[in-house]
PDB file of C-alpha atoms in Angstrom:
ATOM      1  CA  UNK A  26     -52.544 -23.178 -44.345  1.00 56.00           C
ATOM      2  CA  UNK A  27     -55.262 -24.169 -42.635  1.00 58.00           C
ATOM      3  CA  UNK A  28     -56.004 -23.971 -38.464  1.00 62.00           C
ATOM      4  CA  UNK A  29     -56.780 -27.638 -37.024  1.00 60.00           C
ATOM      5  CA  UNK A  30     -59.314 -27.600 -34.554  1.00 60.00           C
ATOM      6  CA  UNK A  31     -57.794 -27.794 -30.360  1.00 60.00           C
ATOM      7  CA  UNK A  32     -59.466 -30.782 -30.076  1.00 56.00           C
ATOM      8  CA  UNK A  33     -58.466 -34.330 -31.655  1.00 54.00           C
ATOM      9  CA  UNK A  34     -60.106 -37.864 -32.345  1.00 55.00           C
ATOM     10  CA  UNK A  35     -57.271 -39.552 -30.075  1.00 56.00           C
ATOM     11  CA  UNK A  36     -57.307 -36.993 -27.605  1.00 54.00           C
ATOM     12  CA  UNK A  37     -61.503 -37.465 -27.069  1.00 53.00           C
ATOM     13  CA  UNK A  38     -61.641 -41.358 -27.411  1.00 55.00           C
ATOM     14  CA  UNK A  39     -59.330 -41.690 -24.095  1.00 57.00           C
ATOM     15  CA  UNK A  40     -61.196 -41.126 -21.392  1.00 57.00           C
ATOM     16  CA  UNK A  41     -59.720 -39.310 -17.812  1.00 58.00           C
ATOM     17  CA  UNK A  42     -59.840 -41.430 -14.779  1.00 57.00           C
ATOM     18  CA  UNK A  43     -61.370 -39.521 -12.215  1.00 58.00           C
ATOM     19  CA  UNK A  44     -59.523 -40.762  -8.459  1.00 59.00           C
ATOM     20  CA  UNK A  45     -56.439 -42.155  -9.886  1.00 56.00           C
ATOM     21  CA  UNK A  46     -54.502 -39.826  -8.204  1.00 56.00           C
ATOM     22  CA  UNK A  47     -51.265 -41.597  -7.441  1.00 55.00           C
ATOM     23  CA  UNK A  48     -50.078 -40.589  -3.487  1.00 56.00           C
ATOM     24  CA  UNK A  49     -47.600 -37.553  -3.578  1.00 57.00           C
ATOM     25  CA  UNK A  50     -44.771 -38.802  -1.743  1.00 54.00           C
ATOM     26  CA  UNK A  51     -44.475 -41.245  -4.418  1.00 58.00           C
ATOM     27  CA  UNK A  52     -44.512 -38.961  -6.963  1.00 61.00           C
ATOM     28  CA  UNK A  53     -42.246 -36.651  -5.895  1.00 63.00           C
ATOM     29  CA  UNK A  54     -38.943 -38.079  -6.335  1.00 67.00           C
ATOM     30  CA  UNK A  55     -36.497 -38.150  -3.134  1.00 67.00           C
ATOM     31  CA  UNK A  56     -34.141 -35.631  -2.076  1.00 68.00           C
ATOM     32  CA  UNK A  57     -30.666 -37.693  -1.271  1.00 66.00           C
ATOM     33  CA  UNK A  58     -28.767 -35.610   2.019  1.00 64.00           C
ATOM     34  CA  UNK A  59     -25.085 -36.535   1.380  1.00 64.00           C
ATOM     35  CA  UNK A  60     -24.396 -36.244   4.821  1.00 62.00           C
ATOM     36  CA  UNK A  61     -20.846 -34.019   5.831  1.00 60.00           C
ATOM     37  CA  UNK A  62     -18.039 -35.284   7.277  1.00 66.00           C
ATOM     38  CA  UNK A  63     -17.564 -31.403   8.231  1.00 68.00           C
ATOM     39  CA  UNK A  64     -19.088 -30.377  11.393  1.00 71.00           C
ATOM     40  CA  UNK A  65     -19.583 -26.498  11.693  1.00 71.00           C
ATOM     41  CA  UNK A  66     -18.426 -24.991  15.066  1.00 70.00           C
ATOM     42  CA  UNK A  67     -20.629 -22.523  16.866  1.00 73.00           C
ATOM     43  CA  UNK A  68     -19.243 -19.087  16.308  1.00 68.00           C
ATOM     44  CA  UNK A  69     -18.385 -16.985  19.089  1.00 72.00           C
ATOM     45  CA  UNK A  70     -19.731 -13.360  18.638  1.00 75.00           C
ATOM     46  CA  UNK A  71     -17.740 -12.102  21.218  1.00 79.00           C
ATOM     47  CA  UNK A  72     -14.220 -12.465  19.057  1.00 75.00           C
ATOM     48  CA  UNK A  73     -13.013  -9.066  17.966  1.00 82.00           C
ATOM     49  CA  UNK A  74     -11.389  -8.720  14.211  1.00 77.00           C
ATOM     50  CA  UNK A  75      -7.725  -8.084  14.789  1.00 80.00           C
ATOM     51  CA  UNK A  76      -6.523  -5.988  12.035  1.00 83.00           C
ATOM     52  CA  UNK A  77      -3.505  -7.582   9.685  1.00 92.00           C
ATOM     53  CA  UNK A  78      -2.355  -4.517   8.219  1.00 95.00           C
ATOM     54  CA  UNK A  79      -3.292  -0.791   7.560  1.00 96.00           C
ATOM     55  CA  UNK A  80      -3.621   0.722   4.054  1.00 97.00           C
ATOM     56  CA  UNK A  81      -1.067   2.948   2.413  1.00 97.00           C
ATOM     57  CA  UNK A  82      -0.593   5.117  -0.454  1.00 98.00           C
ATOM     58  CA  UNK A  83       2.519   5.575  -2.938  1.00 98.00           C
ATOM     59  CA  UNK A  84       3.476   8.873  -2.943  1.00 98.00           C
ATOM     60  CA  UNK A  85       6.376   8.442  -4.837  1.00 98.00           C
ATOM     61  CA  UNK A  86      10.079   7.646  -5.008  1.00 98.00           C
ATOM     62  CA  UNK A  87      12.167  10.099  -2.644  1.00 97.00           C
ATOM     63  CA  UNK A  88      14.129  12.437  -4.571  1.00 97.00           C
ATOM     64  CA  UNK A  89      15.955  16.382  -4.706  1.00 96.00           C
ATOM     65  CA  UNK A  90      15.360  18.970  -7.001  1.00 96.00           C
ATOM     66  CA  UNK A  91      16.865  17.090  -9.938  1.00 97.00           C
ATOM     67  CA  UNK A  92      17.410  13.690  -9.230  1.00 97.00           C
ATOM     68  CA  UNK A  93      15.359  10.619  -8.449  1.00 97.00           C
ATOM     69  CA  UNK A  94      16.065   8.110  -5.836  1.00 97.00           C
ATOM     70  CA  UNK A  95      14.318   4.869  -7.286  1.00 97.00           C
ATOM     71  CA  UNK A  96      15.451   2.316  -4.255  1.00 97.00           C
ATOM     72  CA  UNK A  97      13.448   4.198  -1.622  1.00 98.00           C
ATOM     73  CA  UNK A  98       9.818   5.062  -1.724  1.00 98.00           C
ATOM     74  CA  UNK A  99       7.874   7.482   0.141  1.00 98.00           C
ATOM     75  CA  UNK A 100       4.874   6.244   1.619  1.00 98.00           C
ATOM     76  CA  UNK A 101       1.699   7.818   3.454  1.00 98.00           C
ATOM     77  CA  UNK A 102      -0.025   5.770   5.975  1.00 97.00           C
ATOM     78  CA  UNK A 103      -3.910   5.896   6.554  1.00 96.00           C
ATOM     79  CA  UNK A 104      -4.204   7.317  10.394  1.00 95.00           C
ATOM     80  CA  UNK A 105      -0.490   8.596  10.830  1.00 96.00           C
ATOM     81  CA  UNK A 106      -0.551  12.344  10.040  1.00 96.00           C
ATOM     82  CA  UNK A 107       3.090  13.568  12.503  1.00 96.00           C
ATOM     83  CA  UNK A 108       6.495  12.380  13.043  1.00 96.00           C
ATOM     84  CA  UNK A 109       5.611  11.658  16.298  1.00 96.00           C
ATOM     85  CA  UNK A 110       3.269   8.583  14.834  1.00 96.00           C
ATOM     86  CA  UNK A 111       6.020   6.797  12.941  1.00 96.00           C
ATOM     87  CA  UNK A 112       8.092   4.953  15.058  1.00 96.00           C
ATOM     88  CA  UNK A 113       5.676   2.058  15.770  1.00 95.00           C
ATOM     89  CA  UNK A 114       5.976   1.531  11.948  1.00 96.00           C
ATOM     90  CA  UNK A 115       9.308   1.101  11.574  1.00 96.00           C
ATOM     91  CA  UNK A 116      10.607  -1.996  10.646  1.00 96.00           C
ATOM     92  CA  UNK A 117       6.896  -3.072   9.325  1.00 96.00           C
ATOM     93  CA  UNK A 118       6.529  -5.183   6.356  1.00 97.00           C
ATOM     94  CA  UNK A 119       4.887  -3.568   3.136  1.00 98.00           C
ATOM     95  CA  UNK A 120       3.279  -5.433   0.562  1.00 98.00           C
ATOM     96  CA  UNK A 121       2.481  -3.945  -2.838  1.00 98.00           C
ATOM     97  CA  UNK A 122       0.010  -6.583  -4.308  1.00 97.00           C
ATOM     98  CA  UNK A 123      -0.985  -6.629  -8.241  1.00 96.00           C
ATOM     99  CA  UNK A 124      -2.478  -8.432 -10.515  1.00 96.00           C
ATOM    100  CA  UNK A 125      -0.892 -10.024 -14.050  1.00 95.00           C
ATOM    101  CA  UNK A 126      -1.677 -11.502 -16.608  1.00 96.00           C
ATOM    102  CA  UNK A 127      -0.402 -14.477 -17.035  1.00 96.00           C
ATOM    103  CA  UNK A 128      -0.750 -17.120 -14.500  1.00 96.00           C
ATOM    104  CA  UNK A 129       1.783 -19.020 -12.182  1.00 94.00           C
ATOM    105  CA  UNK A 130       1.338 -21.745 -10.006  1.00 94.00           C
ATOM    106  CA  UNK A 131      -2.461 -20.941 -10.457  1.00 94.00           C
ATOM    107  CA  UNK A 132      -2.712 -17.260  -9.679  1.00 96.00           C
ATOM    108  CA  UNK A 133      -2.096 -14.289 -10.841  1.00 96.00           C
ATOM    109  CA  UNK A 134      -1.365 -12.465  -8.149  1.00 97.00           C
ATOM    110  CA  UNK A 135       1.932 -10.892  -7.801  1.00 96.00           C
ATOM    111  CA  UNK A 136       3.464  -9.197  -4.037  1.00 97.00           C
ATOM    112  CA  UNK A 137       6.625  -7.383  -4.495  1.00 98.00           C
ATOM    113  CA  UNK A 138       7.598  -7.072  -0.228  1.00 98.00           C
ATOM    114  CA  UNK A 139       9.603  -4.019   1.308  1.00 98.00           C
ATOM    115  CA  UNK A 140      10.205  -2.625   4.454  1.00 97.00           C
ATOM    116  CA  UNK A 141       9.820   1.118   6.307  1.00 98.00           C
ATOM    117  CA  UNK A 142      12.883   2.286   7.146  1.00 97.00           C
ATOM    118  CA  UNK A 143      12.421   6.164   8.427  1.00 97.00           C
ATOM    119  CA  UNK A 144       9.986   8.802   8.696  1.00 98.00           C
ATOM    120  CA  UNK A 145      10.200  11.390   6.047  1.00 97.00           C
ATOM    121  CA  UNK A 146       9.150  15.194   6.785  1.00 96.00           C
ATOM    122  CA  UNK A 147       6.895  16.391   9.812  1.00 97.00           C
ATOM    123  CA  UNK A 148       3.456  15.195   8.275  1.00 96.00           C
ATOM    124  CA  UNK A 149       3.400  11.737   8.707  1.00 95.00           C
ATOM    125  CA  UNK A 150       5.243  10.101   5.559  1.00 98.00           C
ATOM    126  CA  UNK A 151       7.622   7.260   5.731  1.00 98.00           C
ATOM    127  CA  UNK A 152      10.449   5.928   3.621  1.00 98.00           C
ATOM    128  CA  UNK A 153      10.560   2.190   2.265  1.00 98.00           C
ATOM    129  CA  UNK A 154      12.861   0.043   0.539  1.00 98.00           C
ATOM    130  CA  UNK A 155      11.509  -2.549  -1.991  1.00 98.00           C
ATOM    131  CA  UNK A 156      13.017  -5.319  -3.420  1.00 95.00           C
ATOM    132  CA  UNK A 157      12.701  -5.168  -6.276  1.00 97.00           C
ATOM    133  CA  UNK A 158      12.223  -1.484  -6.720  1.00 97.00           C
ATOM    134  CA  UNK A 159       8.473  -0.373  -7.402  1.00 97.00           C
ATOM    135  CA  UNK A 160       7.959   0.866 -10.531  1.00 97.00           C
ATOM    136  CA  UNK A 161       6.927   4.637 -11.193  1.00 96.00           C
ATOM    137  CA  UNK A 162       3.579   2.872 -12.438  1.00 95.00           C
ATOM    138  CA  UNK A 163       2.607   2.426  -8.744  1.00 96.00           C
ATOM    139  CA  UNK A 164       2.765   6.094  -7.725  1.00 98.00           C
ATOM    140  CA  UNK A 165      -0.881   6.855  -6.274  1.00 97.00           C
ATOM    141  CA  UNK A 166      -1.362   2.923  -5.417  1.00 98.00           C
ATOM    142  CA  UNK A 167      -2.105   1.386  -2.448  1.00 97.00           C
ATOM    143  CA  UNK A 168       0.229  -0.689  -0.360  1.00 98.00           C
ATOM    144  CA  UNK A 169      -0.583  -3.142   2.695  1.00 97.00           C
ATOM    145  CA  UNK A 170       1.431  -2.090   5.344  1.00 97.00           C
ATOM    146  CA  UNK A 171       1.781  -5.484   7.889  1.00 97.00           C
ATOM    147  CA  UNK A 172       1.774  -4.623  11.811  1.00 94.00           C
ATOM    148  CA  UNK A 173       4.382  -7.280  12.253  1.00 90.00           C
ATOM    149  CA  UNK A 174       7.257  -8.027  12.738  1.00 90.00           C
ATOM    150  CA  UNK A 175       6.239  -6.208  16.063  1.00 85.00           C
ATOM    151  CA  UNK A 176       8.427  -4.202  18.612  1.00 79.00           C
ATOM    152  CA  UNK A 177       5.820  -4.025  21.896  1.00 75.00           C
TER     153      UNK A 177
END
């Protein structure tokens, strides 16, 4: 196989036209701005962030030596660490929020809801009842504790 040479008969016959230049806005083509029907309001910096809910861990369901209580779960919050803490949690909402795998009504996100009922012990821990009940495979999880329904 042979190399053919860069240059071709066609390619030297045409001549280049030296100021033929054509203008650039007409060779660029033109950008179309859809224009919004959304107008973006200016943002005030001062707003704070009110929190929705505080983070919580699964400890586990309460229980004695031998037996398991599966309708109440102990709970520890993030920031409560006496008895003293707990009463502005009672009552709270708690949301244990998962993922699945199949999809319904377009997510697959899953919330099983329960609510603090008591403190549990002198460091901090609550109980909560879920319904449905948690399953053990939520022990170490997190849970969304909600700061409403509020009592101040």
């Amino acid at each position: 196989m042979s190399k053919k040479p860069a240059s071709t008969k066609k390619a030297a016959a045409k001549p280049k036209a030296e100021n033929t230049e054509a203008p650039a806005a007409a060779a660029a083509p033109k950008k179309v701005v859809k224009k919004s029907s959304h107008v973006k309001k200016p943002v005030n910096k001062n707003r704070t962030v009110r929190k929705l809910y505080v983070k919580g861990v699964v400890l586990g369901f309460r229980r004695s030596q031998a037996t398991q209580y599966p309708g109440t779960v102990l709970l520890k919050l993030e920031g409560v660490s006496s008895k003293e803490e707990t009463p502005f949690y009672l009552g709270k909402r708690v949301a244990f929020v998962y993922r699945a795998s199949r999809r319904i009504d377009g997510s697959n996100v899953r919330v099983i809801w329960g609510r603090i009922t008591r403190p549990h012990g002198n460091n901090g821990a609550v109980r909560a009842k879920f319904s449905p009940n948690l399953p053990p495979k939520t022990f170490g999880a997190s849970v969304r504790v909600f700061l409403y329904p509020s009592s101040i």
